[in-house]
XYZ file of C-alpha atoms in Angstrom:
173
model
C 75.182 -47.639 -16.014
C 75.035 -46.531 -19.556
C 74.281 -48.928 -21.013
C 71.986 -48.009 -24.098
C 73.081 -44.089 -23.861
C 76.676 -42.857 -23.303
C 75.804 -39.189 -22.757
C 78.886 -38.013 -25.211
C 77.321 -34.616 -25.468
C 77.117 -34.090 -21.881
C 80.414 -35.608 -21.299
C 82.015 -33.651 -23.928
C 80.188 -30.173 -22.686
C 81.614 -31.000 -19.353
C 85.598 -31.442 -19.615
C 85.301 -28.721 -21.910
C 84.027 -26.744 -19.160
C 86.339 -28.263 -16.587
C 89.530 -27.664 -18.355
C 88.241 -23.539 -18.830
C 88.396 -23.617 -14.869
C 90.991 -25.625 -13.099
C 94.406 -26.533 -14.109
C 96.120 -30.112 -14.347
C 98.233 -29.260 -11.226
C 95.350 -29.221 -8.974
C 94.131 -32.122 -7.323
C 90.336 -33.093 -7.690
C 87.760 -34.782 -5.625
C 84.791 -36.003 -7.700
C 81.864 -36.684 -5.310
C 80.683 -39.777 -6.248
C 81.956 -43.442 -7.302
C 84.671 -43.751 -9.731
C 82.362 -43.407 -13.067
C 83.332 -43.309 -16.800
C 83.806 -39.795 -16.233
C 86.405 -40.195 -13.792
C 88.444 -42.009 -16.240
C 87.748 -39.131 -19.026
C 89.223 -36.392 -16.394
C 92.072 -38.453 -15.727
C 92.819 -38.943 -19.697
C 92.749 -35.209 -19.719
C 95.699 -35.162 -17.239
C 93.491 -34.242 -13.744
C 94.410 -35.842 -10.531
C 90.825 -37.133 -9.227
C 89.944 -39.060 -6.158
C 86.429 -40.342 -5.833
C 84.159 -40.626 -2.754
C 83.390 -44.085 -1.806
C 79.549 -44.539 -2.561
C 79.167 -43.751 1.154
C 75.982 -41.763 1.905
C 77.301 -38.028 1.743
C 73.662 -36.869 3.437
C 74.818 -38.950 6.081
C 78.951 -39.734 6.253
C 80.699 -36.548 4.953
C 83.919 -37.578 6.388
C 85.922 -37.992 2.819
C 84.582 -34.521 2.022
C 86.074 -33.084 5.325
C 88.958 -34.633 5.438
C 90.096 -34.776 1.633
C 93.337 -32.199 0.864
C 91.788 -31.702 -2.866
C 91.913 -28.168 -4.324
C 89.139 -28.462 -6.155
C 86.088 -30.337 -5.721
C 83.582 -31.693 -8.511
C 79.688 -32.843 -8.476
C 78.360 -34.091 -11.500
C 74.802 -34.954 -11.203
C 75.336 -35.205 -7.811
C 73.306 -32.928 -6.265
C 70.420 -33.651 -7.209
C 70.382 -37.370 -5.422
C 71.182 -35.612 -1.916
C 68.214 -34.766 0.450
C 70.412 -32.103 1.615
C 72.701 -30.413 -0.656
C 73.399 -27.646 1.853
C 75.106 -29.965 4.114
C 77.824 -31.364 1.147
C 78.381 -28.303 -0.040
C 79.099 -26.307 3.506
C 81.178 -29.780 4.658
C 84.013 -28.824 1.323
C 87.001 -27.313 2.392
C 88.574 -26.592 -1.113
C 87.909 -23.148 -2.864
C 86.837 -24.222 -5.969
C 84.221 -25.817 -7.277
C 82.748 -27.685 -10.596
C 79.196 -28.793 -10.227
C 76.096 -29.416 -12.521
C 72.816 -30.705 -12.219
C 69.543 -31.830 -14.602
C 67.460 -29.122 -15.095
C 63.911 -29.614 -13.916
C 61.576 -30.271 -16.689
C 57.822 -28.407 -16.713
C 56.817 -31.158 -19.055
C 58.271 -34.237 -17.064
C 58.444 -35.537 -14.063
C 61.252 -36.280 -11.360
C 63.179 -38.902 -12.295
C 62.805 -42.227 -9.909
C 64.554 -45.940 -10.940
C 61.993 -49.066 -9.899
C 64.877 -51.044 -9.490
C 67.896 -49.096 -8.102
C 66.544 -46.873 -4.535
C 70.370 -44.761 -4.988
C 69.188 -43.757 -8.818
C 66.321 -41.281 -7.675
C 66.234 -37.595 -8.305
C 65.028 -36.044 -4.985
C 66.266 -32.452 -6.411
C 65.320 -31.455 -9.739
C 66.456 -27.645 -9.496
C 65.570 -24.873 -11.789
C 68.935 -22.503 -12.524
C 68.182 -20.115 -10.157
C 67.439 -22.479 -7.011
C 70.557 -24.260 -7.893
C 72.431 -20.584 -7.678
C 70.982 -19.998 -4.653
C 71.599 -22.986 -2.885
C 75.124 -22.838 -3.782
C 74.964 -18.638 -2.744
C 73.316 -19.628 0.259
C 76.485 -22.147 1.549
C 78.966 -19.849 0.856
C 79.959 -20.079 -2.916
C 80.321 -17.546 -5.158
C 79.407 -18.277 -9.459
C 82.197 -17.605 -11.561
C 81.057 -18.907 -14.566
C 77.822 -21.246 -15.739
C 76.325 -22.643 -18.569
C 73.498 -24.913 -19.971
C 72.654 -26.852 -22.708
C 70.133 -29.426 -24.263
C 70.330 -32.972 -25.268
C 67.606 -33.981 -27.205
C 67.116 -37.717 -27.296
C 67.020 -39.384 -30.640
C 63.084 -40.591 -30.252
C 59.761 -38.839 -32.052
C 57.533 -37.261 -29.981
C 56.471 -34.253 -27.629
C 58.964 -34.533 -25.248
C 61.765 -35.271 -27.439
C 60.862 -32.282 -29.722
C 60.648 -29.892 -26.178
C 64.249 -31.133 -25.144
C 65.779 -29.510 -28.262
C 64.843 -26.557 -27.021
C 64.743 -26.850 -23.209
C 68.015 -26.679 -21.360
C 68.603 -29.865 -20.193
C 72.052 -29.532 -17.549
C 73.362 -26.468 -15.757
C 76.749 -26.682 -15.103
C 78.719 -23.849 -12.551
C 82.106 -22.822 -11.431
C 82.164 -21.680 -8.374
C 85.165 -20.121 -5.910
C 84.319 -19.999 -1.692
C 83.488 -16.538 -0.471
């Protein structure tokens, strides 16, 4: 998966944010496959169970039925044709979630080669907000930052200055 980039900065930006928000004692479901960020959480002490890699626009069964506390989405979101749907199916109170910012200058991201690695979301802040506003969640906290790839060129130069994730923290109204 990450092959020629780890993203340490996003990583980094992230438990940093998690441990501000939810304490060791509460169990965690991370939507999503077990990831090199699942092990990272669990170094820090969390209790995390993963979805399976089924289709959560379709099968939101381990959402429903999961006993976690709190429940986390990291670059999640954006993959879902319906967001809505996830986020209304949780039954925890908290949540951790963050997304890639869109980018005026670039496109949606799409793999050729891998049809679940497609970005059918890219959100701005304040469509992410109101998504989650819209199924029931309340914004505690949030924060962005950038992560400017090591290359030359226009792009490269924009993303030092462009926000490039939006993380939240989020409690059900």
């Amino acid at each position: 998966m990450y092959e020629n980039s780890f993203p340490n900065k996003r990583f980094k930006h992230t438990i940093e944010f998690l441990k501000k928000h939810v304490s060791n004692s509460e169990t965690v479901l991370d939507l999503g496959v077990v990831n090199p960020f699942t092990k990272i959480m669990k170094d820090h002490g969390f209790i995390v169970e993963n979805t399976k890699g089924e289709d959560l626009d379709e099968d939101t069964s381990t959402i429903k039925n999961a006993n976690a506390e709190v429940v986390t989405a990291f670059e999640i979101f954006e993959h879902l044709l319906s967001p809505y749907t996830v986020l209304k199916a949780i039954k925890g109170d908290k949540l951790v979630a963050s997304v890639p910012l869109k980018l005026w200058f670039s496109s949606a991201y799409r793999s050729k080669t891998d049809m679940l690695d497609r970005h059918y979301h890219e959100f701005e802040d304040w469509q992410f907000d109101w998504l989650l506003e819209k199924a029931g969640w309340k914004i505690i906290d949030r924060k962005k930052w950038t992560n400017p790839p090591k290359k030359l060129g226009i792009r490269p130069i924009l993303r030092h200055f462009t926000p490039r994730y939006y993380i939240v923290y989020a409690e059900r109204i």
